Structures are given as C-alpha cells and as structure tokens.
Amino acid sequence: MSGRAIFTTAFLLKGSFIVALFILIFTSSVSYKHTVVIAESTELLVRSYKIQIQLEQLVSYVKDAETGERGYIITRDSDFLQPYNTARDKIKGTLFALQYLTSQNLRQQHNLDSLLLLVNLRLALLKSSLEISSAENLNKRWLEENMTKGRKTMDIIRSQINKMIDLEVSNFNEHQKKYNREISITPIFTLFLFTVTLIFLIFSYLKINQDLEIQKRTNEKLLISIESIKHAEIIGEFGTSQWNLKTNKRYYSDNLYALLGCEPQSFEATVENFLKFVHPDDRHIVTNGVKEVTDNNPFPVEYRIIRKDGEIRFFKSIGKFITDNGNSKLYIGISRDITQQHLTEQALVERNRELEHSVNELESFNRVASHDLQEPLRKIQTFISRISEKELSAMSETSKEYFARIKTSASRMRTLIDDLLLFSRANKIEKVFEKTDFNQILESVRQELSQTIEEKNAVIRSASLPTLNVIPFQIQQLFINLIGNSLKYSNPDVPPEIKIECEIMSAGTSPILEGNASTNYYKISVTDNGLGFEQKYADHIFVLFHRLHNKSEYPGTGIGLAICKKIVENHNGFITAKGIPGIGSTFTIFLPA
Amino acid sequence: MHILLADDDEDDRLFFRDAFEEIKIKTKVETVNDGVELMNYLTQPNIKLPHILFLDLNMPRKGGIDCLLELKRMDQVKNIAVVIYSTSASEEDIEETFVLGANVYLKKPNDFSTLKKTLEAVITTNWQYHTSGLNRDNFILSI
C-alpha cells in the first residue's frame, strides 16, 4: 500500500505547487492591469481638470480684454488697454496648451477649432470697437452694433466652452463607468480563487499529513520486519545479499558477515571480496551459479567457505531477481550455512553405506545358508541313509545308538537351515499384495496340517474371516506357524481346541495401535487350550532362536514366531501373545483394514 | 539308455553312479567334472550323444546356466533332455532354467533311497510326451 500512497502524495505536492503558481501569476497580472487602469484614469482626470482650467482662463482673458476695452472707451485712458494688449498673447498660450491637452480627442479638437475661430472673431470685434471709438467722429450706432455683436459672440464662446467642459465631464464619466465595470468583478473572482487555493492547500496539507502518518506506521512495521529478519538470520544461520543491477551497488546483511566470521559491514560488499572467502576449488560454482539464476529458477548452489578464522563451512545459496517500484532490477541472494546439515547428511550416507554392506553380507549369508551349508549336510544325510540301508546290521549296539544320534542331529540341522531360509525369505521376497480371502487361506492351512490334526484329534473353529490386500503365501505361512504351534504345544491329555476369532476395531481403542495412520484394524486371534506360557515371556517368544521348551520334549528351532512377527510387520500390522500356563495361549494379530 | 552327468562334486558323482547301479534298468552312465568338460565332451567328433543330461548349476569354470544357454544354441545337441540337478531350489534358479529350456528341475535329495526313486522316475519318463506338455507345475520333480 505504501508505494501507491507515496506516489499519490508526490503527485499531490506537484499538483498543488503548479496550481498555486498558476494562481499567483494570475492574481499578479490582474493587479498589474488594475494599477494600469487606475493610472490611466488619474491621467484622464488630471487632463480634464487642466482643460477646464485652461478653458476658464481663456474666458477670463477674453473678459479681461473686454473689460479693459470698455474702460478705455469710457475713460480714454490708455492704461485700461494694458489687459487688452497682453490678452492676445495669453490667449495664444492658452490655446496652445489646450491644443496639446486635447490632442488625443478628435471631437474636442474640433470644438477647440470652433472656439479658436470664435475667440478670434471676438478679438476682431474688440479691435474694430476700439478703432470706432478712437475715431475722431465717433459713430455711436456702429459702436453699439459692434458691441452687441461682441456680447453675442461672447455668449457663443461661453456656450462653446461649456459644451467642451461637458464633453470632458461626460468622457470622464464614461471612462469611470467602464473602469468600475471592469473592477467590480475582479474582487469576487480573486476572492473565489483565493478560497479555492486555500481549500486546495488545506486538502493537500491534510492528505500529506495522513500519508506521512501512514508512512510513519509503515516505517515502524518495516523496522520491526528488519529486526525480525535480522533475528531470523541469526537463528536460521543464513545471510542475505542485495545487488542493484542499475547502480551495480551491493549490500550484505550483518549476519552474512557474521557467517563469514567478520564484523558487520567490515569490508565493502563486492563479488571480489566475497569470493575471497569462497574455497578456491568452489569459486567457479558461485560465479556460474549467479549467471544461471533466472526469474523462475533460483538455481541453488552449494559450496565451501573458508571463514576468517580458517574454519571451513558449507554454504547453500539461492538467488532471485525482483523489480522494484522505481523499475530497478534487484538481485536478492540468500546464503545459508548448511554445515550441520551437510555433516549429518554425510554421516547418513556413511551409515547407509554400512547398512548396504550389512545387507549384502546378510545376502551372502543367505547364499551360504541355502547352498553351501546345505551341500555338506545333504551329503552327510545321504551317507547316513546309505549306511542305514547296508551297514547298520553289522554295527555294535553302541555304534547303532551313536549313529541314531548323528542322524537326529543332522535332521535338526536340516530343519534349522530350512527355517532360517524361510525367515530371511520373509524379509527379502518381493512383496506383491493381492486381495486374498483369509477363509480360503485357512482352508489350505487345514489341508496342509491335516495329518497332525487327525493324529491329535484337534478341532479348529473359525469365525468368518475378511478379505484383505496381503501377500498370500506369507499369510498362509503365518497361519501355518500359529496353528502348527497350537497343535505342537498341546496338552498331552486333552485334544487340542483352536478358536479363531475376528473383529474390526479402530486404532484408538488399543494402546499398541495408537498413532498409526490407518484408523481401522482387523483383530484376528488364535486361541488354544494348550500348554500356554508365563506372561513374562510374551515378548521373548518372538525373538529369533528363543525357545521356552527343551528341544527333546518339543522339537523346534525358535524361528517360527519370529517369522510370524516379520510377516505381520511386512503388512504394517502388530502381533501380541497372551498365555496362562496349563490353560492355553492366545496370539492376536492386527492388520490394517 | 545313455546318461551324462556334469557335476564338480566327487561325492555327488559317486551317489549318482551308485544309484544307477542299483536301479534295475540298463543304463550307461558317464560323468564330466564341470561345464568346460561338458562342452568339450559334447563337441567331440562322431560322439554318440546322451539321451539325458543331468546338469549341476554351481560348477567352477563354467556353470550350469551358461552350459544350458550354449547347448540350446547348438543344433545337434539342443534336443537332448536336460535335467537340472542342483542343491538349491531357489525361485530365481528354477525360473531361469525353465525359461532357458531345461526339461526337469531336480533338487538333490537328502537320502539315497529317495535319490534312487527320483532318478528312476526321470529315466522312465516319456520325454516326447513330457516336453510337449511341459509347464511350470510339472517342471519341478518331486517324489
């Protein structure tokens, strides 16, 4: 989430800066425009005012000339002509000033031209009135006419000037109106812009603040993660390395240094420096390994490290390429100290080899037992049979007795070898499981043992037995051995009764079945009324060559029950024995359902 | 009837000859001491081939299996009836010799009278008949 939030914050910062800049430029230009407009208005106002003053002055100069003239006409004192004489120059100056002031207004210039004509006319009338009054024979009528004309002209001048002033005033008003119109929208607009900017800035501030908070929390989490990884590295005996392919910069974790027997960050993280620690014979493994790593194949490599203190350790490294938000490709390597594992594995391999050796020896023992031991025995027995046939009658009684004992020992040896072979075959033979009906197995066992059953007058009762996936001949061997035992170790006075029972049960109900994957077991028990045995021997009787009876009383090799145990174990089952001396014994087998 | 035994064991050769002497059927018994001698015997020029060959499996120089393999490839001798005559009766040996074309598998008996009975049974077998109906069940001969 942090990547996206930081990206948004950066975008927001950039955006608000651009918007603020835009608003600043806009408001500056608006203010500049306002200032310009105000300056223009002021100038206009000043000009109108100057024009008005000049016009007033013009009128007053004309009036001065008029007044002077009148005074002269009445008094004939030439002093009164003083204003009249200066008026012309003054009027000229005023007109020049007006011409300059109105230079930008065509209408006003036009008016000025008319005013100029009127003023000249008035001055001409003044001049002619002066001439009339100065003449020897004063023509009173002419003077009156002239003066009336003058007064009328003066009226026109006044109205002309008023007209010009009015025009100035209306010009100014119009300008003022336009200015007001322009200026009246901008405060609202500016205020609006400022408000928007303010909202925008506040929003940005809040958002950035929020992101900073998130970033702070993320940083905290990151810090915890980093600490966890550091701890994990120490406990798990591994170190990490990073390699930025863009900048070619590398970083090795503290524990990687520790695994090399160095202080954290005590040398620069470079391939060359790392390779210094790799066993010279294994350096090519590391350099090739890095090249083989692809996006989908971490390419694990194993190599030796010579630590700073000279100790050789075994390392296993895997690598991975990742691409971060900034599109830099990173190589992440994880190196693990697998020395312990390696040593254990080596010990295991060694042990396996020893075991294999033992198995081979056992197999050659089987070979010896099956062939090489049998051959001399067979010859001994054949010679015995030859002597029995031909020479026995010629022997002394003692020799006959000894000879009988030789014969018994030889046949016992024969039984031992045969049983031993059966036992090793229970181990070795390929285990082919077939669906097998136990009732049928039992039937063939009965047939095989029929002679003994008849001799001993035995009764075998059996419950209905299941059909299971087993190795048929082994199960048959199992029943032959169990029932054979019951017949063999029977009470001499009582006919043997053998009872075979079967039930299905779940693993939890019996302590010996606990913790096994198969939940249901078939419990098949073989109970007899024979000699039984003391319960303390219950476990001993399954041990190879272990016998409870003297072999002169009951012949046997002590292998039969060991074979039974082996067969049951081959079927992932269990076998137990229970005995009461003189009452009988029960052998129970548990086979996975 | 001409009978040949290939067996490295002196005692076994003795039992074998003695047994045939006591059997009432008229036979001519010859013995060789190992597989190499056997092959030499069979490849002599103008040799009168035996009717039945008794072959021990475990012999020095050349074993019974190798002999069987070789002589079943030789046109003139491949039709001789071969009786495997061995101490062991391991499944592998029985399987292999059956596949290679032996006619009977005979485990050396533990007493002399059984040996006599068994050998008598072998030589009185109608080989023509036995070979045509040969299967794994009647391959192993037990008396």
XYZ file of C-alpha atoms in Angstrom, chain A residues 214-540:
327
model
C 0.713 6.027 7.153
C 4.323 6.226 6.135
C 5.320 6.542 9.750
C 3.362 3.422 10.621
C 4.768 1.612 7.609
C 8.228 2.633 8.662
C 7.593 1.235 12.107
C 6.388 -2.038 10.601
C 9.377 -2.087 8.308
C 11.666 -1.540 11.255
C 10.058 -4.457 13.083
C 10.375 -6.615 9.955
C 14.017 -5.710 9.575
C 14.650 -6.585 13.208
C 12.734 -9.866 12.810
C 14.711 -10.778 9.727
C 17.949 -9.945 11.499
C 16.935 -12.236 14.315
C 15.721 -14.930 11.929
C 19.013 -14.750 10.071
C 20.937 -15.391 13.256
C 18.734 -18.282 14.381
C 18.380 -19.782 10.900
C 22.077 -19.306 10.160
C 21.547 -17.507 6.887
C 22.506 -14.177 5.407
C 21.088 -12.080 2.600
C 22.671 -10.058 -0.153
C 21.217 -7.463 -2.494
C 22.579 -6.317 -5.802
C 21.107 -3.376 -7.644
C 21.730 -4.051 -11.320
C 21.158 -0.405 -12.262
C 23.689 1.112 -9.869
C 25.791 -2.070 -9.534
C 25.740 -1.465 -5.764
C 25.704 -4.418 -3.404
C 24.649 -4.893 0.176
C 25.384 -7.792 2.503
C 23.379 -8.314 5.680
C 25.126 -8.206 9.053
C 24.628 -11.903 9.589
C 26.243 -12.733 6.263
C 29.374 -11.029 7.589
C 28.928 -12.920 10.858
C 28.663 -16.239 8.973
C 31.951 -15.398 7.255
C 33.440 -14.780 10.679
C 33.690 -10.996 10.193
C 32.375 -7.895 11.965
C 29.210 -6.459 10.352
C 29.943 -4.292 7.287
C 33.674 -4.677 7.909
C 34.501 -4.874 4.207
C 32.941 -3.432 1.079
C 30.173 -5.593 -0.374
C 31.645 -6.704 -3.697
C 31.815 -10.016 -5.531
C 35.608 -9.967 -5.345
C 35.593 -9.519 -1.584
C 33.009 -12.268 -1.123
C 34.863 -14.676 -3.404
C 37.950 -14.255 -1.213
C 36.084 -16.291 1.403
C 34.921 -19.000 -1.006
C 37.066 -22.116 -1.163
C 39.315 -21.743 -4.245
C 38.043 -25.033 -5.681
C 34.422 -23.866 -5.388
C 34.697 -20.294 -6.729
C 33.551 -21.325 -10.198
C 30.382 -22.808 -8.648
C 29.460 -19.418 -7.175
C 30.281 -17.362 -10.273
C 28.450 -19.789 -12.578
C 25.536 -20.019 -10.157
C 24.775 -16.302 -10.330
C 24.688 -16.486 -14.120
C 22.240 -19.380 -14.083
C 19.680 -17.647 -11.898
C 16.612 -16.622 -13.885
C 13.229 -15.227 -12.892
C 11.802 -18.706 -12.446
C 14.852 -20.693 -11.448
C 16.549 -19.791 -8.138
C 19.383 -22.184 -9.060
C 20.599 -23.364 -5.661
C 24.356 -23.889 -5.355
C 26.408 -25.495 -2.600
C 29.973 -24.532 -1.913
C 32.558 -24.256 0.827
C 33.550 -21.108 2.675
C 36.802 -20.542 4.484
C 35.925 -18.265 7.375
C 38.197 -15.518 8.610
C 39.372 -17.827 11.394
C 40.175 -20.530 8.823
C 37.232 -22.817 9.602
C 35.638 -24.470 6.583
C 31.845 -24.177 6.448
C 29.336 -25.403 3.878
C 27.040 -22.808 2.292
C 23.973 -23.106 0.150
C 22.808 -20.083 -1.840
C 19.781 -19.307 -3.919
C 19.016 -16.152 -5.866
C 16.071 -14.274 -7.249
C 15.572 -11.235 -9.462
C 12.941 -8.716 -8.449
C 11.866 -5.406 -9.933
C 11.006 -2.588 -7.516
C 8.667 0.413 -7.933
C 11.400 2.532 -9.388
C 11.877 -0.181 -12.073
C 15.342 -1.010 -10.790
C 16.155 -4.677 -11.129
C 17.391 -6.186 -7.886
C 19.122 -9.480 -7.285
C 18.304 -10.940 -3.894
C 20.534 -13.740 -2.691
C 20.070 -15.928 0.357
C 23.042 -17.858 1.660
C 22.668 -20.455 4.347
C 25.245 -22.154 6.496
C 24.351 -25.825 5.972
C 27.429 -27.270 7.614
C 25.432 -29.114 10.269
C 23.010 -30.464 7.694
C 25.883 -31.375 5.405
C 27.693 -33.257 8.154
C 24.504 -35.057 9.144
C 23.895 -35.984 5.518
C 27.438 -37.233 5.193
C 27.037 -39.303 8.332
C 23.785 -40.654 6.913
C 25.425 -41.546 3.604
C 28.190 -43.264 5.543
C 25.640 -45.125 7.633
C 23.671 -46.070 4.538
C 26.816 -47.478 3.010
C 27.452 -49.506 6.158
C 23.870 -50.714 6.130
C 24.094 -51.652 2.482
C 27.260 -53.516 3.301
C 25.477 -55.374 6.113
C 22.587 -56.210 3.833
C 24.999 -57.529 1.237
C 26.712 -59.605 3.882
C 23.361 -60.919 5.014
C 22.509 -61.819 1.467
C 25.749 -63.666 1.037
C 24.967 -65.370 4.319
C 21.663 -66.474 2.816
C 23.538 -67.805 -0.136
C 25.846 -69.681 2.192
C 22.920 -70.998 4.206
C 20.887 -72.027 1.205
C 23.609 -73.647 -0.808
C 26.982 -74.042 0.785
C 25.719 -75.172 4.200
C 23.128 -77.450 2.712
C 25.510 -79.270 0.448
C 27.726 -80.925 3.080
C 24.669 -81.609 5.220
C 22.902 -83.242 2.336
C 25.919 -85.470 1.744
C 26.127 -86.367 5.427
C 22.469 -87.316 5.336
C 22.876 -89.286 2.135
C 25.824 -91.189 3.574
C 23.751 -91.780 6.728
C 20.963 -93.220 4.604
C 23.392 -95.431 2.731
C 24.885 -96.776 5.978
C 21.384 -97.259 7.422
C 20.451 -99.380 4.428
C 23.520 -101.503 4.081
C 25.799 -101.458 7.121
C 23.560 -100.932 10.133
C 23.166 -104.626 10.890
C 26.944 -105.050 11.142
C 27.264 -102.352 13.809
C 27.585 -102.852 17.555
C 24.702 -101.700 19.721
C 26.713 -98.668 20.935
C 27.541 -97.670 17.372
C 23.902 -98.017 16.439
C 22.951 -95.741 19.339
C 25.593 -93.129 18.388
C 24.615 -93.433 14.760
C 20.971 -92.694 15.633
C 22.078 -89.551 17.471
C 24.152 -88.430 14.431
C 21.050 -88.916 12.332
C 18.883 -86.819 14.701
C 21.431 -84.003 14.844
C 21.723 -83.956 11.070
C 17.987 -83.661 10.594
C 17.768 -80.967 13.265
C 20.442 -79.078 11.366
C 18.341 -79.525 8.247
C 15.282 -78.024 9.985
C 17.306 -75.120 11.317
C 18.631 -74.221 7.898
C 15.211 -74.541 6.291
C 13.572 -72.323 8.923
C 16.340 -69.788 8.733
C 15.818 -69.617 4.993
C 12.099 -69.120 5.499
C 12.835 -66.286 7.919
C 15.173 -64.487 5.565
C 12.766 -65.032 2.687
C 10.046 -63.307 4.737
C 12.347 -60.269 4.554
C 13.608 -60.483 1.067
C 10.971 -61.757 -1.281
C 9.326 -59.140 -3.442
C 6.174 -58.002 -1.729
C 3.276 -58.494 -4.115
C -0.020 -57.628 -2.416
C -3.196 -59.306 -3.645
C -6.777 -59.322 -2.497
C -6.903 -62.513 -0.535
C -9.760 -64.334 1.183
C -8.495 -65.388 4.615
C -11.120 -68.162 4.789
C -9.529 -69.798 1.756
C -6.069 -69.395 3.267
C -7.278 -71.081 6.426
C -8.753 -73.936 4.401
C -5.444 -74.672 2.681
C -3.659 -74.448 6.044
C -6.063 -77.082 7.399
C -5.210 -79.317 4.462
C -1.507 -78.837 4.900
C -1.714 -79.692 8.590
C -4.395 -82.377 8.140
C -2.139 -85.231 9.180
C -1.276 -83.659 12.554
C -4.865 -82.550 13.085
C -6.044 -86.102 12.591
C -3.329 -87.565 14.780
C -4.100 -85.218 17.635
C -7.822 -85.270 17.153
C -7.813 -81.498 17.041
C -10.805 -79.227 16.480
C -10.401 -75.907 14.698
C -13.285 -73.437 14.868
C -13.171 -70.244 12.932
C -15.303 -67.154 12.630
C -15.840 -65.705 9.162
C -12.580 -64.021 8.137
C -12.158 -60.908 5.948
C -10.675 -60.467 2.501
C -7.612 -58.231 2.692
C -4.870 -56.909 0.469
C -1.926 -59.066 1.564
C 0.999 -61.197 0.381
C -0.875 -64.543 0.163
C 1.908 -67.064 0.752
C 3.168 -65.080 3.764
C -0.265 -65.024 5.400
C -0.521 -68.732 4.762
C 2.888 -69.216 6.419
C 1.642 -67.079 9.340
C -1.393 -69.320 9.952
C 0.629 -72.498 9.461
C 3.068 -71.324 12.127
C 0.390 -70.191 14.610
C -1.891 -73.199 14.234
C 1.137 -75.502 13.990
C 2.362 -74.108 17.322
C -1.033 -74.710 18.945
C -1.001 -78.287 17.738
C 2.593 -78.826 18.769
C 2.365 -77.346 22.275
C -0.929 -79.031 23.095
C -1.883 -80.580 26.379
C -0.988 -84.291 26.057
C -4.199 -85.400 27.777
C -6.713 -83.126 26.086
C -7.499 -82.955 22.362
C -6.461 -79.531 21.039
C -9.196 -76.967 20.508
C -8.227 -73.990 18.412
C -10.543 -71.000 18.122
C -10.056 -68.295 15.507
C -11.937 -65.047 16.062
C -12.101 -61.809 14.097
C -13.370 -58.315 14.761
C -12.845 -54.852 13.301
C -11.692 -52.111 15.628
C -10.471 -48.531 15.478
C -6.872 -47.619 16.238
C -7.759 -45.544 19.287
C -9.162 -48.440 21.292
C -5.901 -50.319 21.778
C -2.706 -48.742 23.147
C -0.409 -50.637 20.798
C -2.244 -49.281 17.737
C -2.070 -45.650 18.740
C -0.504 -43.085 16.485
C -0.912 -45.092 13.297
C -2.236 -43.760 10.038
C -4.801 -46.475 9.391
C -7.757 -45.839 11.573
C -9.331 -49.302 11.404
C -7.717 -52.654 12.078
C -8.811 -56.269 11.805
C -8.086 -58.053 15.036
C -7.658 -61.780 14.383
C -6.903 -64.019 17.352
C -5.874 -67.663 17.559
C -6.684 -69.174 20.938
C -5.838 -72.718 22.094
C -6.212 -74.878 25.171
C -2.591 -75.995 25.112
C 0.341 -75.630 27.457
C 0.303 -71.854 27.489
C 3.263 -69.916 28.873
C 4.094 -67.434 31.566
C 3.100 -63.929 30.576
C 6.586 -62.555 31.333
C 7.886 -64.436 28.267
C 5.260 -62.876 25.986
C 7.782 -60.620 24.229
C 10.693 -63.110 24.270
